[in-house]
């Protein structure tokens, strides 16, 4: 990919940091030159994000001149340079500031802004999971899907709220860690575990986020913006009722596995008996034969209670099995291995069944005429 000096550079104090854009002007690299000793020091151990931030960080510059938290980024050493690569595309029309703080006696800064693109279609919320309107009061997370890449920034935790039936905003419900997928079109919102687990100080001080019998709405407001700065086309509310808390482990051995017909590409169907984490269902169940994995496509029902697998090739005769990852979660974060709200050292009862055998059905041989 061709790299050119970023034309969006506004201010650079000293020789470094340097901002470079990578073809797509929403992707940049920020680099700072290191001395030979500094390079050697950073190469002594694997370079973590925390290590990198002590030397070089990139933040949004707010209108009052203050800097927001350091943006999630990857760091690497290239020859005598420390290079920062933001994990997600940057937002147009937003001012960023790079600060090199450990390469000399004075901080060195570079301030830049990506130009606004021509007006496009405003973003939309395309789905929110869990999709049901009756959720356990200890529901652990929501997945919010958008129609296009969204703006990174921890203000999202102030913007998206949970309101009760009286219209009052539930106080600070979120675990404030940004969890976007690779193209920033899906946000995972964790309800703070300290507000879910019983006996934890946060829950004792502020109470649980959701209470059994309560009516709530998850509100995604207009002010949530995409990576080009456009706000949502419309406000979205997900209304739901909180049921009793769920403190039961999912039990794969109770799932209803409906075997397909051999010699066809009929789907393998599994009725799960409850709603499980829909995103995890796409990657924590695999179909195997004794010889190895069976490639194919997975589909999950909207409410996460039905799993379907279509093989790339016709089903072969003989033994197959579905391998379940023990970390698969239900809506309350319980897994086949343990209940979420439990001491990690406590016993969890019998070991779960995580391998579900089945045999594709053989059709009767057709008699000759």
CSV table of C-alpha atoms in Angstrom, one decimal:
chain,number,residue,atom,x,y,z
A,1,UNK,CA,0.0,0.0,0.0
A,2,UNK,CA,1.4,3.4,-0.9
A,3,UNK,CA,2.1,5.7,2.0
A,4,UNK,CA,2.3,9.5,1.6
A,5,UNK,CA,2.9,12.3,4.1
A,6,UNK,CA,-0.5,13.2,5.5
A,7,UNK,CA,-1.8,16.4,4.0
A,8,UNK,CA,-4.1,16.7,7.0
A,9,UNK,CA,-1.2,17.7,9.3
A,10,UNK,CA,-2.0,21.0,11.0
A,11,UNK,CA,0.6,21.4,13.7
A,12,UNK,CA,3.9,19.6,14.3
A,13,UNK,CA,6.1,20.7,17.1
A,14,UNK,CA,9.7,19.6,16.5
A,15,UNK,CA,10.6,16.8,14.1
A,16,UNK,CA,8.3,14.3,15.5
A,17,UNK,CA,5.7,12.8,15.7
A,18,UNK,CA,5.0,12.3,12.0
A,19,UNK,CA,1.5,11.5,10.7
A,20,UNK,CA,1.1,9.4,7.5
A,21,UNK,CA,-2.1,8.4,5.8
A,22,UNK,CA,-2.4,5.0,4.1
A,23,UNK,CA,-4.4,5.4,0.9
A,24,UNK,CA,-7.7,5.4,2.7
A,25,UNK,CA,-7.3,8.7,4.4
A,26,UNK,CA,-9.2,7.5,7.5
A,27,UNK,CA,-6.3,5.1,8.3
A,28,UNK,CA,-3.1,6.7,9.5
A,29,UNK,CA,0.2,5.8,11.1
A,30,UNK,CA,1.9,8.0,13.6
A,31,UNK,CA,5.6,7.5,14.2
A,32,UNK,CA,8.3,9.0,16.4
A,33,UNK,CA,12.1,8.6,16.0
A,34,UNK,CA,14.0,6.9,18.7
A,35,UNK,CA,17.6,6.9,19.8
A,36,UNK,CA,19.6,3.8,19.5
A,37,UNK,CA,19.4,3.2,23.3
A,38,UNK,CA,15.6,3.8,23.3
A,39,UNK,CA,15.1,1.3,20.4
A,40,UNK,CA,17.2,-1.3,22.2
A,41,UNK,CA,15.2,-0.8,25.4
A,42,UNK,CA,11.8,-1.3,23.6
A,43,UNK,CA,13.1,-4.4,21.8
A,44,UNK,CA,14.0,-6.2,25.0
A,45,UNK,CA,10.5,-7.5,25.5
A,46,UNK,CA,7.3,-7.9,23.5
A,47,UNK,CA,5.8,-4.4,22.9
A,48,UNK,CA,2.4,-4.1,24.6
A,49,UNK,CA,-0.2,-1.4,24.1
A,50,UNK,CA,0.5,-0.1,27.6
A,51,UNK,CA,4.2,0.1,26.8
A,52,UNK,CA,3.6,2.0,23.6
A,53,UNK,CA,1.3,4.5,25.2
A,54,UNK,CA,4.0,5.6,27.7
A,55,UNK,CA,6.1,6.7,24.7
A,56,UNK,CA,3.5,7.7,22.1
A,57,UNK,CA,-0.3,8.2,22.3
A,58,UNK,CA,-3.0,9.5,20.0
A,59,UNK,CA,-6.1,11.2,21.4
A,60,UNK,CA,-9.1,13.2,20.3
A,61,UNK,CA,-8.6,16.9,21.0
A,62,UNK,CA,-11.8,18.3,22.6
A,63,UNK,CA,-13.2,21.8,21.8
A,64,UNK,CA,-11.9,23.1,25.2
A,65,UNK,CA,-8.4,22.0,24.3
A,66,UNK,CA,-8.3,19.0,26.6
A,67,UNK,CA,-7.3,15.6,25.3
A,68,UNK,CA,-9.5,12.5,25.5
A,69,UNK,CA,-8.3,9.0,26.5
A,70,UNK,CA,-5.6,7.4,24.3
A,71,UNK,CA,-7.2,5.7,21.2
A,72,UNK,CA,-6.8,2.0,21.0
A,73,UNK,CA,-3.8,1.3,18.8
A,74,UNK,CA,-1.2,-1.3,17.8
A,75,UNK,CA,2.5,-0.5,18.3
A,76,UNK,CA,5.6,-1.8,16.6
A,77,UNK,CA,9.3,-0.9,16.2
A,78,UNK,CA,10.5,-0.3,12.6
A,79,UNK,CA,14.2,0.3,12.4
A,80,UNK,CA,14.6,3.4,14.7
A,81,UNK,CA,11.0,4.4,14.8
A,82,UNK,CA,8.0,3.6,17.1
A,83,UNK,CA,4.9,3.3,14.9
A,84,UNK,CA,1.4,3.7,16.2
A,85,UNK,CA,-1.5,2.3,14.1
A,86,UNK,CA,-5.1,3.0,15.3
A,87,UNK,CA,-7.1,-0.1,15.5
A,88,UNK,CA,-10.1,1.5,13.8
A,89,UNK,CA,-10.5,4.1,11.0
A,90,UNK,CA,-10.4,7.7,12.4
A,91,UNK,CA,-13.4,10.0,12.1
A,92,UNK,CA,-13.5,12.8,9.6
A,93,UNK,CA,-13.8,16.4,10.9
A,94,UNK,CA,-12.4,15.5,14.3
A,95,UNK,CA,-9.2,17.0,15.6
A,96,UNK,CA,-6.6,14.5,16.9
A,97,UNK,CA,-3.4,15.1,18.7
A,98,UNK,CA,-0.4,12.8,18.9
A,99,UNK,CA,1.9,13.2,21.9
A,100,UNK,CA,5.4,11.8,22.1
A,101,UNK,CA,6.2,11.9,25.8
A,102,UNK,CA,9.3,9.7,26.4
A,103,UNK,CA,11.7,10.6,23.7
A,104,UNK,CA,13.3,13.6,25.2
A,105,UNK,CA,13.0,16.2,27.9
A,106,UNK,CA,10.0,17.9,26.3
A,107,UNK,CA,6.7,16.5,24.9
A,108,UNK,CA,6.5,16.7,21.2
A,109,UNK,CA,3.1,16.9,19.5
A,110,UNK,CA,1.4,16.7,16.2
A,111,UNK,CA,-2.2,17.9,15.7
A,112,UNK,CA,-4.2,16.9,12.6
A,113,UNK,CA,-7.7,16.5,11.2
A,114,UNK,CA,-9.1,14.3,8.5
A,115,UNK,CA,-11.1,16.3,6.0
A,116,UNK,CA,-14.8,15.9,5.8
A,117,UNK,CA,-16.1,13.8,3.0
A,118,UNK,CA,-19.0,14.8,0.8
A,119,UNK,CA,-22.4,14.3,2.6
A,120,UNK,CA,-23.5,10.6,2.4
A,121,UNK,CA,-26.3,8.6,3.8
A,122,UNK,CA,-26.7,8.9,7.6
A,123,UNK,CA,-26.1,5.8,9.6
A,124,UNK,CA,-28.8,3.6,10.9
A,125,UNK,CA,-29.1,1.0,13.7
A,126,UNK,CA,-29.8,-2.2,11.8
A,127,UNK,CA,-30.2,-4.6,14.8
A,128,UNK,CA,-29.9,-4.9,18.5
A,129,UNK,CA,-29.2,-8.3,20.2
A,130,UNK,CA,-30.5,-9.9,22.3
A,131,UNK,CA,-33.6,-9.3,20.1
A,132,UNK,CA,-36.2,-10.5,22.6
A,133,UNK,CA,-38.4,-8.2,24.7
A,134,UNK,CA,-38.1,-10.3,27.8
A,135,UNK,CA,-34.6,-10.6,29.2
A,136,UNK,CA,-33.1,-11.9,32.5
A,137,UNK,CA,-32.4,-9.1,35.0
A,138,UNK,CA,-28.7,-10.1,35.0
A,139,UNK,CA,-28.4,-9.8,31.2
A,140,UNK,CA,-24.8,-9.1,30.6
A,141,UNK,CA,-24.4,-7.4,27.2
A,142,UNK,CA,-26.0,-5.9,24.2
A,143,UNK,CA,-24.8,-5.9,20.6
A,144,UNK,CA,-25.7,-2.8,18.5
A,145,UNK,CA,-25.3,-3.2,14.8
A,146,UNK,CA,-24.9,-0.1,12.5
A,147,UNK,CA,-25.3,0.3,8.7
A,148,UNK,CA,-21.8,1.8,8.3
A,149,UNK,CA,-18.5,2.4,10.2
A,150,UNK,CA,-19.1,4.5,13.3
A,151,UNK,CA,-17.0,7.0,15.3
A,152,UNK,CA,-14.7,5.7,17.9
A,153,UNK,CA,-14.7,7.4,21.3
A,154,UNK,CA,-15.7,6.7,24.9
A,155,UNK,CA,-18.4,9.3,24.7
A,156,UNK,CA,-20.5,6.5,23.3
A,157,UNK,CA,-21.0,5.3,26.9
A,158,UNK,CA,-22.6,8.7,27.7
A,159,UNK,CA,-24.7,8.7,24.6
A,160,UNK,CA,-26.3,5.2,24.7
A,161,UNK,CA,-28.5,4.9,27.8
A,162,UNK,CA,-30.9,2.6,29.6
A,163,UNK,CA,-34.1,4.2,30.9
A,164,UNK,CA,-36.6,2.8,33.3
A,165,UNK,CA,-40.4,3.0,32.9
A,166,UNK,CA,-40.5,6.5,34.5
A,167,UNK,CA,-38.0,7.8,31.9
A,168,UNK,CA,-35.2,8.1,34.3
A,169,UNK,CA,-31.7,7.2,33.1
A,170,UNK,CA,-30.1,4.3,34.9
A,171,UNK,CA,-26.9,5.5,36.5
A,172,UNK,CA,-23.6,4.6,34.7
A,173,UNK,CA,-24.6,1.0,33.6
A,174,UNK,CA,-21.7,0.3,31.2
A,175,UNK,CA,-18.3,-1.3,31.5
A,176,UNK,CA,-16.5,1.5,29.8
A,177,UNK,CA,-14.3,-0.5,27.4
A,178,UNK,CA,-14.9,0.1,23.7
A,179,UNK,CA,-15.5,-3.2,21.9
A,180,UNK,CA,-16.0,-2.7,18.2
A,181,UNK,CA,-15.7,-5.3,15.4
A,182,UNK,CA,-13.0,-4.8,12.8
A,183,UNK,CA,-15.0,-2.4,10.6
A,184,UNK,CA,-16.6,-0.5,13.5
A,185,UNK,CA,-20.2,-1.5,12.5
A,186,UNK,CA,-20.9,-3.6,15.7
A,187,UNK,CA,-20.6,-2.3,19.2
A,188,UNK,CA,-20.6,-4.7,22.2
A,189,UNK,CA,-22.0,-2.9,25.3
A,190,UNK,CA,-21.3,-4.8,28.5
A,191,UNK,CA,-23.4,-4.0,31.5
A,192,UNK,CA,-20.7,-3.5,34.2
A,193,UNK,CA,-20.1,-6.9,35.9
A,194,UNK,CA,-19.9,-5.2,39.2
A,195,UNK,CA,-23.5,-4.2,38.9
A,196,UNK,CA,-24.5,-7.8,38.0
A,197,UNK,CA,-22.6,-10.0,40.5
A,198,UNK,CA,-24.2,-10.2,43.9
A,199,UNK,CA,-22.1,-9.1,46.9
A,200,UNK,CA,-19.9,-6.8,44.9
A,201,UNK,CA,-19.4,-3.3,46.2
A,202,UNK,CA,-20.6,-1.6,43.0
A,203,UNK,CA,-23.9,-3.5,43.1
A,204,UNK,CA,-24.3,-2.8,46.8
A,205,UNK,CA,-23.6,0.9,46.4
A,206,UNK,CA,-25.7,1.6,43.3
A,207,UNK,CA,-27.9,-1.4,42.9
A,208,UNK,CA,-28.3,-3.7,39.9
A,209,UNK,CA,-28.8,-2.0,36.5
A,210,UNK,CA,-31.9,-4.1,35.8
A,211,UNK,CA,-34.5,-5.3,38.4
A,212,UNK,CA,-36.9,-8.2,38.0
A,213,UNK,CA,-40.3,-7.0,36.8
A,214,UNK,CA,-38.9,-3.7,35.6
A,215,UNK,CA,-39.7,-2.2,32.2
A,216,UNK,CA,-36.8,-0.6,30.4
A,217,UNK,CA,-35.6,0.8,27.1
A,218,UNK,CA,-32.2,0.9,25.6
A,219,UNK,CA,-31.9,4.3,23.8
A,220,UNK,CA,-29.5,4.9,20.9
A,221,UNK,CA,-29.9,8.7,20.3
A,222,UNK,CA,-29.4,10.9,17.2
A,223,UNK,CA,-26.1,12.2,18.5
A,224,UNK,CA,-24.3,8.9,17.9
A,225,UNK,CA,-22.2,9.6,14.8
A,226,UNK,CA,-20.5,7.6,12.1
A,227,UNK,CA,-16.8,7.9,11.1
A,228,UNK,CA,-17.5,10.8,8.8
A,229,UNK,CA,-19.3,12.8,11.4
A,230,UNK,CA,-22.9,12.1,10.3
A,231,UNK,CA,-25.4,11.6,13.1
A,232,UNK,CA,-28.0,8.7,13.1
A,233,UNK,CA,-30.9,9.0,10.7
A,234,UNK,CA,-33.3,8.3,13.6
A,235,UNK,CA,-33.3,7.6,17.3
A,236,UNK,CA,-33.9,4.0,18.2
A,237,UNK,CA,-35.4,2.5,21.4
A,238,UNK,CA,-35.3,-1.2,22.3
A,239,UNK,CA,-38.0,-1.9,24.9
A,240,UNK,CA,-37.9,-4.9,27.2
A,241,UNK,CA,-39.0,-6.3,30.5
A,242,UNK,CA,-36.5,-7.7,33.0
A,243,UNK,CA,-37.4,-11.2,34.2
A,244,UNK,CA,-35.9,-13.1,37.2
A,245,UNK,CA,-32.2,-13.5,37.2
A,246,UNK,CA,-30.8,-16.5,35.4
A,247,UNK,CA,-28.2,-18.5,37.5
A,248,UNK,CA,-28.3,-21.8,35.5
A,249,UNK,CA,-25.6,-23.2,33.3
A,250,UNK,CA,-26.6,-23.9,29.7
A,251,UNK,CA,-26.8,-27.7,29.2
A,252,UNK,CA,-25.8,-28.8,25.7
A,253,UNK,CA,-26.8,-32.4,26.5
A,254,UNK,CA,-30.5,-31.2,26.6
A,255,UNK,CA,-30.3,-29.6,23.2
A,256,UNK,CA,-32.5,-31.2,20.4
A,257,UNK,CA,-30.1,-32.2,17.6
A,258,UNK,CA,-32.0,-32.9,14.4
A,259,UNK,CA,-29.8,-34.9,12.0
A,260,UNK,CA,-29.8,-34.2,8.3
A,261,UNK,CA,-30.1,-36.7,5.5
A,262,UNK,CA,-27.0,-38.3,4.2
A,263,UNK,CA,-26.1,-37.5,0.6
A,264,UNK,CA,-27.7,-34.1,0.8
A,265,UNK,CA,-26.8,-30.6,2.0
A,266,UNK,CA,-29.8,-30.4,4.3
A,267,UNK,CA,-29.1,-28.2,7.3
A,268,UNK,CA,-28.2,-29.7,10.7
A,269,UNK,CA,-30.6,-28.1,13.1
A,270,UNK,CA,-30.2,-27.7,16.9
A,271,UNK,CA,-33.0,-26.4,19.1
A,272,UNK,CA,-31.2,-24.9,22.1
A,273,UNK,CA,-34.1,-24.5,24.5
A,274,UNK,CA,-33.2,-21.0,25.4
A,275,UNK,CA,-31.6,-17.8,24.0
A,276,UNK,CA,-27.8,-17.9,24.0
A,277,UNK,CA,-25.3,-15.3,23.0
A,278,UNK,CA,-25.9,-14.9,19.3
A,279,UNK,CA,-22.5,-13.6,18.3
A,280,UNK,CA,-20.7,-16.5,20.2
A,281,UNK,CA,-23.0,-19.1,18.5
A,282,UNK,CA,-21.4,-18.2,15.2
A,283,UNK,CA,-17.9,-19.2,16.4
A,284,UNK,CA,-18.2,-21.6,19.4
A,285,UNK,CA,-20.0,-24.5,17.8
A,286,UNK,CA,-18.2,-26.7,15.2
A,287,UNK,CA,-19.2,-29.8,13.3
A,288,UNK,CA,-16.6,-32.6,13.1
A,289,UNK,CA,-16.1,-36.1,11.8
A,290,UNK,CA,-13.5,-38.4,13.3
A,291,UNK,CA,-11.2,-37.3,10.4
A,292,UNK,CA,-11.5,-33.6,11.3
A,293,UNK,CA,-13.7,-30.4,11.0
A,294,UNK,CA,-16.6,-30.3,8.5
A,295,UNK,CA,-16.5,-26.9,6.6
A,296,UNK,CA,-19.8,-25.1,6.2
A,297,UNK,CA,-22.0,-22.1,6.9
A,298,UNK,CA,-23.7,-21.2,10.2
A,299,UNK,CA,-27.0,-19.4,10.7
A,300,UNK,CA,-28.5,-18.4,14.0
A,301,UNK,CA,-32.1,-17.4,14.6
A,302,UNK,CA,-32.9,-13.8,15.6
A,303,UNK,CA,-33.5,-14.7,19.2
A,304,UNK,CA,-30.5,-17.0,19.5
A,305,UNK,CA,-32.4,-20.2,20.4
A,306,UNK,CA,-31.9,-22.1,17.1
A,307,UNK,CA,-28.6,-23.0,15.4
A,308,UNK,CA,-28.3,-24.3,11.9
A,309,UNK,CA,-25.3,-25.6,9.9
A,310,UNK,CA,-25.2,-26.2,6.1
A,311,UNK,CA,-22.1,-28.2,4.9
A,312,UNK,CA,-20.1,-27.2,1.9
A,313,UNK,CA,-20.5,-30.7,0.5
A,314,UNK,CA,-23.1,-33.4,0.9
A,315,UNK,CA,-23.3,-35.1,4.3
A,316,UNK,CA,-21.3,-38.3,4.4
A,317,UNK,CA,-22.5,-41.4,6.2
A,318,UNK,CA,-21.3,-42.3,9.6
A,319,UNK,CA,-20.6,-40.6,12.9
A,320,UNK,CA,-20.4,-36.9,13.2
A,321,UNK,CA,-20.5,-34.7,16.3
A,322,UNK,CA,-21.0,-31.0,17.3
A,323,UNK,CA,-18.2,-29.7,19.4
A,324,UNK,CA,-19.3,-27.0,21.9
A,325,UNK,CA,-16.8,-24.5,23.3
A,326,UNK,CA,-17.2,-24.5,27.1
A,327,UNK,CA,-17.0,-20.7,27.0
A,328,UNK,CA,-20.3,-20.3,25.1
A,329,UNK,CA,-22.5,-17.9,27.1
A,330,UNK,CA,-26.2,-17.4,27.6
A,331,UNK,CA,-27.7,-13.9,28.0
A,332,UNK,CA,-26.5,-13.7,31.6
A,333,UNK,CA,-22.9,-14.8,30.9
A,334,UNK,CA,-23.4,-18.3,32.3
A,335,UNK,CA,-21.4,-21.0,30.4
A,336,UNK,CA,-21.6,-24.8,30.4
A,337,UNK,CA,-18.5,-24.7,32.7
A,338,UNK,CA,-19.8,-22.3,35.3
A,339,UNK,CA,-22.4,-19.8,36.4
A,340,UNK,CA,-21.2,-16.2,35.8
A,341,UNK,CA,-22.1,-15.0,39.3
A,342,UNK,CA,-20.0,-17.5,41.2
A,343,UNK,CA,-16.6,-17.8,42.9
A,344,UNK,CA,-14.0,-19.1,40.4
A,345,UNK,CA,-12.8,-21.5,43.1
A,346,UNK,CA,-16.2,-23.0,43.9
A,347,UNK,CA,-17.2,-26.4,42.5
A,348,UNK,CA,-19.6,-26.3,39.6
A,349,UNK,CA,-21.1,-29.8,39.7
A,350,UNK,CA,-20.8,-32.5,37.1
A,351,UNK,CA,-18.6,-31.8,34.1
A,352,UNK,CA,-20.7,-30.6,31.1
A,353,UNK,CA,-21.3,-32.6,28.0
A,354,UNK,CA,-19.6,-30.6,25.2
A,355,UNK,CA,-19.6,-33.2,22.4
A,356,UNK,CA,-22.9,-34.0,20.7
A,357,UNK,CA,-22.9,-37.0,18.4
A,358,UNK,CA,-25.2,-37.5,15.5
A,359,UNK,CA,-25.4,-39.6,12.3
A,360,UNK,CA,-26.9,-38.3,9.0
A,361,UNK,CA,-30.0,-40.2,8.2
A,362,UNK,CA,-29.8,-42.9,5.5
A,363,UNK,CA,-32.7,-43.0,3.1
A,364,UNK,CA,-34.1,-46.5,2.3
A,365,UNK,CA,-32.7,-48.0,-0.9
A,366,UNK,CA,-35.1,-47.7,-3.7
A,367,UNK,CA,-36.3,-51.0,-5.1
A,368,UNK,CA,-35.7,-51.7,-8.8
A,369,UNK,CA,-38.7,-52.1,-11.1
